[in-house]
Amino acid sequence: MAILVTGGAGFIGSHTCVALTQAGYEVIIVDNYYNSSPKSLARICELCGKDIPLYECDIRDRAGLDKIFKENKIEAVIHFAGLKAVGESCQKPIEYYDNNIGGTLTLCDVMRHNNCKNIVFSSSATVYGMHNVSPLKETMPAGGTTNPYGTTKYMIEIILEDIVKSDSDWNVTLLRYFNPIGAHKSGRIGENPNGIPNNLMPYITQVAIGKLPELSVFGDDYDTHDGTGVRDYIHVVDLAEGHVKALNNILEGKKGVQIFNLGTGHGYSVLDIVKAFEQASGRKVPYKIAPRRPGDIATCYSDPTKAKEVLGWEAKRGLEEMCEDSWRWQSMNPNGFED
Ligand code: NAD
Ligand code: UD1
C-alpha cells in the first residue's frame, strides 16, 4: 500500500516525502512541476536513498489521476498541490479557484471511484481570518478570509467536511499550517520561490546572500512588543513530521473530520526574526521600515495543544535552528535548484 503525495516536489511536500519514507511508508508523488522541477525530485530520492516514483500530471487531469490509482494500491492521499501566492491570487482568482478547488474536486472524485477515502489536506492559518484573537484554536470560527488564495483553503475545508457528511467512510484531516520556514539539515532541499519572494524568510535569505539590497519591514506601528508583525514560524521538518503523525492517526481507524493547528505556539516579530537570522548566519540584513502591507494583521500564532494531545506531535525545533537551516539551504543553493 502506498501514500500518494500531491504536490510532493514542492517545498513542504518534498520534506514530507522524506519524512514519510523515513517512517517506512511507500511514497508516490503526483506533481505538474508548475512550481517545482525534476531537480527537486532528484534531491528527494537522494535523501530517501531510493527512487520515489513521480507521475508528472495535473491533478485536474481526471484520466491521468485515475491511471495512478489503477496502477498502484493507494491507501491515503496527502494533498499539497495548489497555488499559494496571496498577491497573485488577487490578480488571478479564476486560476486560483480552478487549480485549488477544481483540482481538489477532481482528486476527491477519482479517490471515491477508486475507493480510497483517506485524505490529509494542507490548510492554512489564513482560514482564521482577521478577527479571531491569538492564540488561535481549532474551535474558533473559520472564514472571513481576505483574498482568493485564503478563500480557496476555507472553501476546500467546507467541501471536505461535506464529503464526510455524505459518506462516513471518508477520513479527512485538515492541517492548518502557521508560517513554515527552515529547510532539511542537509541543505539539499528547501524553499525555492519564483522571482522576488513574498514571504519574510526567503526575502531575508536573499538579502543576506546579496541578491536583494534590503528588507522592507511592513509596518512598525502594530500593537506588538516592537511594533512589527508577530507570526508563528515553524520548521518545515517539524511540519513534515506532523503529516506523518496525522497519517498514522487516520490509518489507525475511523476518524471522520479532524482539524489540527501545526504551529509552535510562539510568536516572533519581524525584527526578532531579523536579529535571530543575523546571529545564526553571521550576515547583516539591512532593512528599512515601510508602510503596512494591505491585508496583514498584527499578531497570528497558534494554540498547538490539540495536535499534541491527539497526535502526540509538537514542534521540536526552535528559531535558531530554523534560521540556521534556512541559511544553509540558501548559501548552498544561491539559485535554488538551478545550482
Ligand atoms: P509549493 O508551491 O512549493 O508546492 C506545491 C506543489 O504543487 C508544487 O510542486 C507545484 O508544482 C504543485 N502543483 C500545483 N498545482 C498543481 C496541480 N494542479 N497539479 C499537480 N501539481 C500541482 O508550495 P508549498 O509551500 O510546499 O505548499 C504546499 C501546500 O501547503 C499548498 O497547498 C499551500 O497552499 C499550503 N500552505 C503553504 C504554506 C506556506 O507558507 N508555504 C502555508 C500554509 C499552507
Ligand atoms: C502569508 C500569507 C498567508 C499564508 C502564510 C503562510 C499574506 C498576506 N499572507 O502570511 O496567507 O498562509 O504566508 O505561508 O501573504 N514581512 C515584512 N517584509 C517582507 C515580507 C513579510 O515585513 O518582505 C512581514 C509581514 O508583514 C508579516 C511577517 O513578515 O508580519 C510574515 O509575512 P509572510 O512571511 O508573508 O507571512 P504571513 O503574512 O504571515
GROMACS .gro file of C-alpha atoms and ligand atoms in nm:
model
  422
    1MET     CA    1   0.000   0.000   0.000
    2ALA     CA    2   0.128   0.345  -0.090
    3ILE     CA    3   0.069   0.707   0.006
    4LEU     CA    4   0.002   0.944  -0.283
    5VAL     CA    5   0.152   1.288  -0.222
    6THR     CA    6   0.009   1.557  -0.450
    7GLY     CA    7   0.249   1.848  -0.493
    8GLY     CA    8   0.522   1.629  -0.344
    9ALA     CA    9   0.803   1.801  -0.538
   10GLY     CA   10   0.726   2.137  -0.373
   11PHE     CA   11   0.863   2.294  -0.055
   12ILE     CA   12   0.655   2.125   0.215
   13GLY     CA   13   0.579   1.817   0.003
   14SER     CA   14   0.947   1.737  -0.055
   15HIS     CA   15   1.025   1.744   0.317
   16THR     CA   16   0.715   1.535   0.387
   17CYS     CA   17   0.814   1.272   0.129
   18VAL     CA   18   1.148   1.234   0.306
   19ALA     CA   19   0.980   1.209   0.649
   20LEU     CA   20   0.725   0.955   0.519
   21THR     CA   21   0.997   0.739   0.365
   22GLN     CA   22   1.198   0.752   0.688
   23ALA     CA   23   0.885   0.641   0.873
   24GLY     CA   24   0.860   0.337   0.645
   25TYR     CA   25   0.582   0.450   0.411
   26GLU     CA   26   0.591   0.382   0.038
   27VAL     CA   27   0.551   0.718  -0.135
   28ILE     CA   28   0.424   0.809  -0.482
   29ILE     CA   29   0.423   1.171  -0.598
   30VAL     CA   30   0.194   1.344  -0.844
   31ASP     CA   31   0.311   1.691  -0.947
   32ASN     CA   32   0.280   1.900  -1.264
   33TYR     CA   33   0.605   2.087  -1.186
   34TYR     CA   34   0.423   2.419  -1.208
   35ASN     CA   35   0.619   2.545  -0.907
   36SER     CA   36   0.893   2.279  -0.878
   37SER     CA   37   1.122   2.076  -1.100
   38PRO     CA   38   1.269   1.731  -1.163
   39LYS     CA   39   1.579   1.857  -0.978
   40SER     CA   40   1.377   1.868  -0.659
   41LEU     CA   41   1.267   1.508  -0.720
   42ALA     CA   42   1.630   1.402  -0.770
   43ARG     CA   43   1.722   1.556  -0.433
   44ILE     CA   44   1.424   1.388  -0.262
   45CYS     CA   45   1.537   1.050  -0.400
   46GLU     CA   46   1.893   1.121  -0.285
   47LEU     CA   47   1.773   1.194   0.072
   48CYS     CA   48   1.539   0.894   0.074
   49GLY     CA   49   1.816   0.666  -0.055
   50LYS     CA   50   1.586   0.522  -0.320
   51ASP     CA   51   1.378   0.607  -0.625
   52ILE     CA   52   1.048   0.774  -0.544
   53PRO     CA   53   0.806   0.736  -0.836
   54LEU     CA   54   0.664   1.066  -0.967
   55TYR     CA   55   0.380   1.100  -1.212
   56GLU     CA   56   0.405   1.429  -1.398
   57CYS     CA   57   0.038   1.506  -1.410
   58ASP     CA   58  -0.202   1.787  -1.325
   59ILE     CA   59  -0.449   1.689  -1.053
   60ARG     CA   60  -0.725   1.836  -1.271
   61ASP     CA   61  -0.646   1.565  -1.530
   62ARG     CA   62  -0.905   1.305  -1.431
   63ALA     CA   63  -0.781   1.030  -1.663
   64GLY     CA   64  -0.420   1.088  -1.562
   65LEU     CA   65  -0.507   1.067  -1.192
   66ASP     CA   66  -0.725   0.761  -1.243
   67LYS     CA   67  -0.434   0.583  -1.410
   68ILE     CA   68  -0.219   0.646  -1.100
   69PHE     CA   69  -0.484   0.488  -0.878
   70LYS     CA   70  -0.528   0.195  -1.117
   71GLU     CA   71  -0.153   0.128  -1.136
   72ASN     CA   72  -0.094   0.145  -0.759
   73LYS     CA   73  -0.261   0.044  -0.435
   74ILE     CA   74  -0.310   0.382  -0.271
   75GLU     CA   75  -0.415   0.382   0.090
   76ALA     CA   76  -0.427   0.757   0.155
   77VAL     CA   77  -0.353   1.091  -0.008
   78ILE     CA   78  -0.161   1.383   0.136
   79HIS     CA   79  -0.279   1.677  -0.069
   80PHE     CA   80  -0.034   1.968  -0.110
   81ALA     CA   81  -0.085   2.053  -0.478
   82GLY     CA   82  -0.213   2.404  -0.526
   83LEU     CA   83  -0.123   2.764  -0.597
   84LYS     CA   84  -0.019   2.962  -0.290
   85ALA     CA   85   0.072   3.326  -0.362
   86VAL     CA   86  -0.169   3.560  -0.186
   87GLY     CA   87  -0.098   3.868  -0.403
   88GLU     CA   88  -0.113   3.672  -0.728
   89SER     CA   89  -0.445   3.518  -0.623
   90CYS     CA   90  -0.600   3.868  -0.621
   91GLN     CA   91  -0.483   3.918  -0.982
   92LYS     CA   92  -0.574   3.567  -1.099
   93PRO     CA   93  -0.876   3.449  -0.900
   94ILE     CA   94  -1.004   3.226  -1.180
   95GLU     CA   95  -0.674   3.038  -1.198
   96TYR     CA   96  -0.666   3.001  -0.819
   97TYR     CA   97  -1.022   2.873  -0.785
   98ASP     CA   98  -0.976   2.647  -1.086
   99ASN     CA   99  -0.649   2.493  -0.968
  100ASN     CA  100  -0.711   2.470  -0.594
  101ILE     CA  101  -1.082   2.393  -0.586
  102GLY     CA  102  -1.117   2.227  -0.927
  103GLY     CA  103  -0.808   2.018  -0.858
  104THR     CA  104  -0.934   1.907  -0.515
  105LEU     CA  105  -1.278   1.814  -0.653
  106THR     CA  106  -1.128   1.604  -0.931
  107LEU     CA  107  -0.888   1.441  -0.686
  108CYS     CA  108  -1.167   1.351  -0.442
  109ASP     CA  109  -1.389   1.218  -0.720
  110VAL     CA  110  -1.111   0.994  -0.852
  111MET     CA  111  -1.034   0.882  -0.494
  112ARG     CA  112  -1.401   0.794  -0.440
  113HIS     CA  113  -1.417   0.590  -0.761
  114ASN     CA  114  -1.107   0.401  -0.656
  115ASN     CA  115  -1.235   0.350  -0.302
  116CYS     CA  116  -0.954   0.548  -0.139
  117LYS     CA  117  -1.118   0.771   0.120
  118ASN     CA  118  -0.836   0.890   0.345
  119ILE     CA  119  -0.702   1.240   0.287
  120VAL     CA  120  -0.477   1.483   0.473
  121PHE     CA  121  -0.517   1.839   0.341
  122SER     CA  122  -0.280   2.139   0.354
  123SER     CA  123  -0.487   2.414   0.501
  124SER     CA  124  -0.358   2.736   0.649
  125ALA     CA  125  -0.384   2.966   0.948
  126THR     CA  126  -0.529   3.211   0.696
  127VAL     CA  127  -0.872   3.042   0.744
  128TYR     CA  128  -0.894   3.206   1.089
  129GLY     CA  129  -0.944   3.537   0.906
  130MET     CA  130  -0.877   3.880   1.053
  131HIS     CA  131  -1.090   3.878   1.366
  132ASN     CA  132  -1.001   3.583   1.588
  133VAL     CA  133  -0.755   3.669   1.864
  134SER     CA  134  -0.433   3.466   1.905
  135PRO     CA  135  -0.358   3.208   2.033
  136LEU     CA  136  -0.580   3.059   1.763
  137LYS     CA  137  -0.767   2.739   1.846
  138GLU     CA  138  -0.932   2.491   1.613
  139THR     CA  139  -1.269   2.557   1.779
  140MET     CA  140  -1.269   2.924   1.673
  141PRO     CA  141  -1.493   3.015   1.377
  142ALA     CA  142  -1.318   2.993   1.040
  143GLY     CA  143  -1.391   3.226   0.749
  144GLY     CA  144  -1.361   3.597   0.681
  145THR     CA  145  -1.067   3.528   0.450
  146THR     CA  146  -0.936   3.834   0.271
  147ASN     CA  147  -0.803   3.704  -0.060
  148PRO     CA  148  -0.887   3.433  -0.315
  149TYR     CA  149  -0.599   3.210  -0.200
  150GLY     CA  150  -0.726   3.209   0.158
  151THR     CA  151  -1.082   3.161   0.038
  152THR     CA  152  -0.981   2.850  -0.159
  153LYS     CA  153  -0.842   2.700   0.163
  154TYR     CA  154  -1.160   2.784   0.353
  155MET     CA  155  -1.384   2.651   0.075
  156ILE     CA  156  -1.185   2.327   0.043
  157GLU     CA  157  -1.222   2.271   0.418
  158ILE     CA  158  -1.600   2.302   0.377
  159ILE     CA  159  -1.603   2.076   0.069
  160LEU     CA  160  -1.410   1.804   0.252
  161GLU     CA  161  -1.638   1.833   0.555
  162ASP     CA  162  -1.943   1.796   0.330
  163ILE     CA  163  -1.792   1.488   0.166
  164VAL     CA  164  -1.757   1.324   0.509
  165LYS     CA  165  -2.118   1.419   0.595
  166SER     CA  166  -2.235   1.248   0.274
  167ASP     CA  167  -2.027   0.932   0.317
  168SER     CA  168  -1.897   0.829   0.656
  169ASP     CA  169  -1.632   0.603   0.501
  170TRP     CA  170  -1.419   0.913   0.444
  171ASN     CA  171  -1.148   1.025   0.686
  172VAL     CA  172  -1.034   1.384   0.642
  173THR     CA  173  -0.762   1.562   0.836
  174LEU     CA  174  -0.729   1.937   0.787
  175LEU     CA  175  -0.387   2.067   0.889
  176ARG     CA  176  -0.373   2.442   0.941
  177TYR     CA  177  -0.010   2.546   0.897
  178PHE     CA  178   0.128   2.860   1.051
  179ASN     CA  179   0.446   3.004   0.890
  180PRO     CA  180   0.676   2.729   0.759
  181ILE     CA  181   1.045   2.822   0.728
  182GLY     CA  182   1.377   2.636   0.759
  183ALA     CA  183   1.494   2.352   0.538
  184HIS     CA  184   1.627   1.998   0.555
  185LYS     CA  185   1.953   1.979   0.756
  186SER     CA  186   2.142   1.850   0.453
  187GLY     CA  187   2.085   2.178   0.268
  188ARG     CA  188   1.972   1.970  -0.033
  189ILE     CA  189   1.601   2.066  -0.032
  190GLY     CA  190   1.433   2.389   0.068
  191GLU     CA  191   1.202   2.666  -0.042
  192ASN     CA  192   1.261   2.780  -0.398
  193PRO     CA  193   1.045   3.085  -0.464
  194ASN     CA  194   0.988   3.208  -0.817
  195GLY     CA  195   1.106   3.566  -0.868
  196ILE     CA  196   1.109   3.809  -0.577
  197PRO     CA  197   0.986   3.630  -0.262
  198ASN     CA  198   0.666   3.746  -0.094
  199ASN     CA  199   0.727   3.575   0.238
  200LEU     CA  200   0.961   3.702   0.506
  201MET     CA  201   1.226   3.429   0.544
  202PRO     CA  202   1.310   3.374   0.176
  203TYR     CA  203   1.327   3.754   0.138
  204ILE     CA  204   1.571   3.776   0.430
  205THR     CA  205   1.791   3.494   0.298
  206GLN     CA  206   1.809   3.660  -0.043
  207VAL     CA  207   1.911   3.991   0.116
  208ALA     CA  208   2.175   3.809   0.321
  209ILE     CA  209   2.324   3.646   0.012
  210GLY     CA  210   2.327   3.977  -0.178
  211LYS     CA  211   2.055   3.903  -0.435
  212LEU     CA  212   1.830   4.175  -0.291
  213PRO     CA  213   1.954   4.505  -0.144
  214GLU     CA  214   1.743   4.535   0.171
  215LEU     CA  215   1.436   4.408   0.350
  216SER     CA  216   1.125   4.625   0.375
  217VAL     CA  217   0.968   4.577   0.717
  218PHE     CA  218   0.596   4.620   0.656
  219GLY     CA  219   0.486   4.845   0.941
  220ASP     CA  220   0.637   4.924   1.281
  221ASP     CA  221   0.324   5.066   1.440
  222TYR     CA  222   0.134   4.746   1.521
  223ASP     CA  223   0.025   4.674   1.874
  224THR     CA  224   0.310   4.426   1.934
  225HIS     CA  225   0.622   4.431   2.155
  226ASP     CA  226   0.831   4.619   1.896
  227GLY     CA  227   0.559   4.741   1.658
  228THR     CA  228   0.630   4.485   1.383
  229GLY     CA  229   0.402   4.194   1.286
  230VAL     CA  230   0.411   3.880   1.501
  231ARG     CA  231   0.381   3.530   1.349
  232ASP     CA  232   0.421   3.165   1.450
  233TYR     CA  233   0.720   3.038   1.248
  234ILE     CA  234   0.752   2.661   1.230
  235HIS     CA  235   1.038   2.448   1.099
  236VAL     CA  236   0.935   2.270   0.779
  237VAL     CA  237   1.077   1.939   0.910
  238ASP     CA  238   0.855   1.967   1.219
  239LEU     CA  239   0.567   2.032   0.983
  240ALA     CA  240   0.661   1.727   0.774
  241GLU     CA  241   0.668   1.513   1.089
  242GLY     CA  242   0.323   1.645   1.175
  243HIS     CA  243   0.197   1.495   0.848
  244VAL     CA  244   0.340   1.155   0.937
  245LYS     CA  245   0.161   1.168   1.273
  246ALA     CA  246  -0.163   1.281   1.109
  247LEU     CA  247  -0.139   0.996   0.859
  248ASN     CA  248  -0.068   0.737   1.133
  249ASN     CA  249  -0.371   0.868   1.317
  250ILE     CA  250  -0.602   0.832   1.014
  251LEU     CA  251  -0.474   0.485   0.929
  252GLU     CA  252  -0.529   0.365   1.285
  253GLY     CA  253  -0.906   0.372   1.228
  254LYS     CA  254  -1.226   0.568   1.178
  255LYS     CA  255  -1.175   0.937   1.232
  256GLY     CA  256  -1.425   1.144   1.026
  257VAL     CA  257  -1.310   1.506   1.008
  258GLN     CA  258  -1.028   1.624   1.228
  259ILE     CA  259  -0.866   1.967   1.234
  260PHE     CA  260  -0.524   2.047   1.377
  261ASN     CA  261  -0.311   2.358   1.403
  262LEU     CA  262   0.051   2.290   1.315
  263GLY     CA  263   0.245   2.570   1.481
  264THR     CA  264   0.481   2.618   1.773
  265GLY     CA  265   0.255   2.837   1.986
  266HIS     CA  266   0.525   3.108   1.998
  267GLY     CA  267   0.500   3.442   1.822
  268TYR     CA  268   0.805   3.628   1.690
  269SER     CA  269   0.810   3.975   1.536
  270VAL     CA  270   0.972   4.066   1.205
  271LEU     CA  271   1.260   4.231   1.391
  272ASP     CA  272   1.300   3.926   1.619
  273ILE     CA  273   1.343   3.718   1.303
  274VAL     CA  274   1.595   3.960   1.151
  275LYS     CA  275   1.800   3.953   1.471
  276ALA     CA  276   1.786   3.574   1.509
  277PHE     CA  277   1.881   3.529   1.144
  278GLU     CA  278   2.177   3.767   1.171
  279GLN     CA  279   2.304   3.572   1.470
  280ALA     CA  280   2.259   3.233   1.305
  281SER     CA  281   2.413   3.332   0.972
  282GLY     CA  282   2.674   3.588   1.077
  283ARG     CA  283   2.540   3.808   0.794
  284LYS     CA  284   2.392   4.157   0.821
  285VAL     CA  285   2.037   4.205   0.697
  286PRO     CA  286   1.990   4.571   0.608
  287TYR     CA  287   1.628   4.681   0.641
  288LYS     CA  288   1.405   4.984   0.618
  289ILE     CA  289   1.066   5.046   0.773
  290ALA     CA  290   0.798   5.054   0.503
  291PRO     CA  291   0.419   5.104   0.513
  292ARG     CA  292   0.197   4.823   0.636
  293ARG     CA  293   0.114   4.556   0.375
  294PRO     CA  294  -0.260   4.555   0.297
  295GLY     CA  295  -0.437   4.253   0.446
  296ASP     CA  296  -0.175   4.192   0.720
  297ILE     CA  297  -0.276   4.157   1.083
  298ALA     CA  298  -0.067   4.247   1.387
  299THR     CA  299  -0.044   3.907   1.552
  300CYS     CA  300  -0.108   3.547   1.447
  301TYR     CA  301   0.006   3.244   1.644
  302SER     CA  302  -0.135   2.904   1.727
  303ASP     CA  303  -0.251   2.712   2.024
  304PRO     CA  304  -0.094   2.377   1.924
  305THR     CA  305  -0.232   2.181   2.223
  306LYS     CA  306  -0.476   1.966   2.025
  307ALA     CA  307  -0.207   1.824   1.794
  308LYS     CA  308   0.000   1.734   2.099
  309GLU     CA  309  -0.288   1.569   2.282
  310VAL     CA  310  -0.439   1.378   1.988
  311LEU     CA  311  -0.148   1.317   1.752
  312GLY     CA  312   0.137   1.317   2.002
  313TRP     CA  313   0.306   1.580   1.786
  314GLU     CA  314   0.476   1.901   1.885
  315ALA     CA  315   0.730   2.122   1.715
  316LYS     CA  316   1.080   2.044   1.842
  317ARG     CA  317   1.298   2.288   1.651
  318GLY     CA  318   1.349   2.642   1.778
  319LEU     CA  319   1.404   2.972   1.600
  320GLU     CA  320   1.784   2.946   1.597
  321GLU     CA  321   1.767   2.612   1.415
  322MET     CA  322   1.505   2.745   1.171
  323CYS     CA  323   1.735   3.036   1.083
  324GLU     CA  324   2.049   2.819   1.056
  325ASP     CA  325   1.874   2.572   0.827
  326SER     CA  326   1.717   2.843   0.608
  327TRP     CA  327   2.061   2.997   0.569
  328ARG     CA  328   2.235   2.667   0.493
  329TRP     CA  329   1.985   2.598   0.214
  330GLN     CA  330   2.021   2.949   0.069
  331SER     CA  331   2.401   2.961   0.092
  332MET     CA  332   2.448   2.612  -0.055
  333ASN     CA  333   2.196   2.686  -0.334
  334PRO     CA  334   2.210   3.058  -0.414
  335ASN     CA  335   1.988   2.999  -0.716
  336GLY     CA  336   1.771   2.728  -0.566
  337PHE     CA  337   1.753   2.406  -0.763
  338GLU     CA  338   1.925   2.577  -1.059
  339ASP     CA  339   2.266   2.529  -0.891
  340NAD     P1  340   0.488   2.470  -0.340
  340NAD     O1  341   0.440   2.561  -0.447
  340NAD     O2  342   0.633   2.464  -0.312
  340NAD     O3  343   0.434   2.321  -0.365
  340NAD     C1  344   0.313   2.295  -0.432
  340NAD     C2  345   0.341   2.188  -0.537
  340NAD     O4  346   0.218   2.158  -0.604
  340NAD     C3  347   0.439   2.234  -0.645
  340NAD     O5  348   0.538   2.135  -0.663
  340NAD     C4  349   0.353   2.250  -0.770
  340NAD     O6  350   0.425   2.223  -0.888
  340NAD     C5  351   0.242   2.151  -0.743
  340NAD     N1  352   0.114   2.181  -0.809
  340NAD     C6  353   0.046   2.298  -0.810
  340NAD     N2  354  -0.069   2.284  -0.879
  340NAD     C7  355  -0.074   2.156  -0.922
  340NAD     C8  356  -0.168   2.081  -0.998
  340NAD     N3  357  -0.281   2.137  -1.044
  340NAD     N4  358  -0.141   1.951  -1.025
  340NAD     C9  359  -0.028   1.893  -0.979
  340NAD     N5  360   0.065   1.959  -0.906
  340NAD    C10  361   0.041   2.090  -0.877
  340NAD     O7  362   0.407   2.510  -0.206
  340NAD     P2  363   0.432   2.468  -0.055
  340NAD     O8  364   0.484   2.586   0.018
  340NAD     O9  365   0.504   2.340  -0.050
  340NAD    O10  366   0.281   2.448  -0.009
  340NAD    C11  367   0.217   2.322  -0.016
  340NAD    C12  368   0.072   2.339   0.026
  340NAD    O11  369   0.067   2.392   0.156
  340NAD    C13  370  -0.007   2.432  -0.064
  340NAD    O12  371  -0.138   2.381  -0.078
  340NAD    C14  372  -0.010   2.561   0.016
  340NAD    O13  373  -0.122   2.639  -0.014
  340NAD    C15  374  -0.017   2.508   0.158
  340NAD     N6  375   0.034   2.602   0.256
  340NAD    C16  376   0.160   2.654   0.240
  340NAD    C17  377   0.208   2.747   0.332
  340NAD    C18  378   0.346   2.807   0.315
  340NAD    O14  379   0.376   2.906   0.378
  340NAD     N7  380   0.434   2.751   0.233
  340NAD    C19  381   0.129   2.785   0.441
  340NAD    C20  382   0.003   2.729   0.455
  340NAD    C21  383  -0.044   2.638   0.362
  341UD1     C1  384   0.145   3.469   0.445
  341UD1     C2  385   0.013   3.468   0.374
  341UD1     C3  386  -0.078   3.364   0.433
  341UD1     C4  387  -0.008   3.229   0.437
  341UD1     C5  388   0.120   3.245   0.518
  341UD1     C6  389   0.199   3.119   0.534
  341UD1     C7  390  -0.007   3.704   0.308
  341UD1     C8  391  -0.084   3.831   0.325
  341UD1     N1  392  -0.045   3.601   0.384
  341UD1     O1  393   0.122   3.503   0.577
  341UD1     O2  394  -0.196   3.354   0.356
  341UD1     O3  395  -0.091   3.132   0.496
  341UD1     O4  396   0.202   3.341   0.449
  341UD1     O5  397   0.276   3.099   0.421
  341UD1     O6  398   0.082   3.695   0.225
  341UD1     N2  399   0.703   4.089   0.611
  341UD1     C9  400   0.783   4.200   0.600
  341UD1     N3  401   0.856   4.216   0.486
  341UD1    C10  402   0.852   4.125   0.383
  341UD1    C11  403   0.770   4.012   0.396
  341UD1    C12  404   0.695   3.995   0.511
  341UD1     O7  405   0.788   4.284   0.690
  341UD1     O8  406   0.920   4.148   0.280
  341UD1    C13  407   0.627   4.069   0.736
  341UD1    C14  408   0.476   4.064   0.718
  341UD1     O9  409   0.420   4.191   0.722
  341UD1    C15  410   0.436   3.972   0.835
  341UD1    C16  411   0.556   3.879   0.852
  341UD1    O10  412   0.666   3.944   0.788
  341UD1    O11  413   0.423   4.049   0.953
  341UD1    C17  414   0.536   3.744   0.785
  341UD1    O12  415   0.497   3.763   0.650
  341UD1     P1  416   0.484   3.642   0.547
  341UD1    O13  417   0.605   3.559   0.551
  341UD1    O14  418   0.443   3.699   0.415
  341UD1    O15  419   0.367   3.555   0.608
  341UD1     P2  420   0.218   3.598   0.653
  341UD1    O16  421   0.187   3.734   0.613
  341UD1    O17  422   0.203   3.561   0.796
   0.00000   0.00000   0.00000
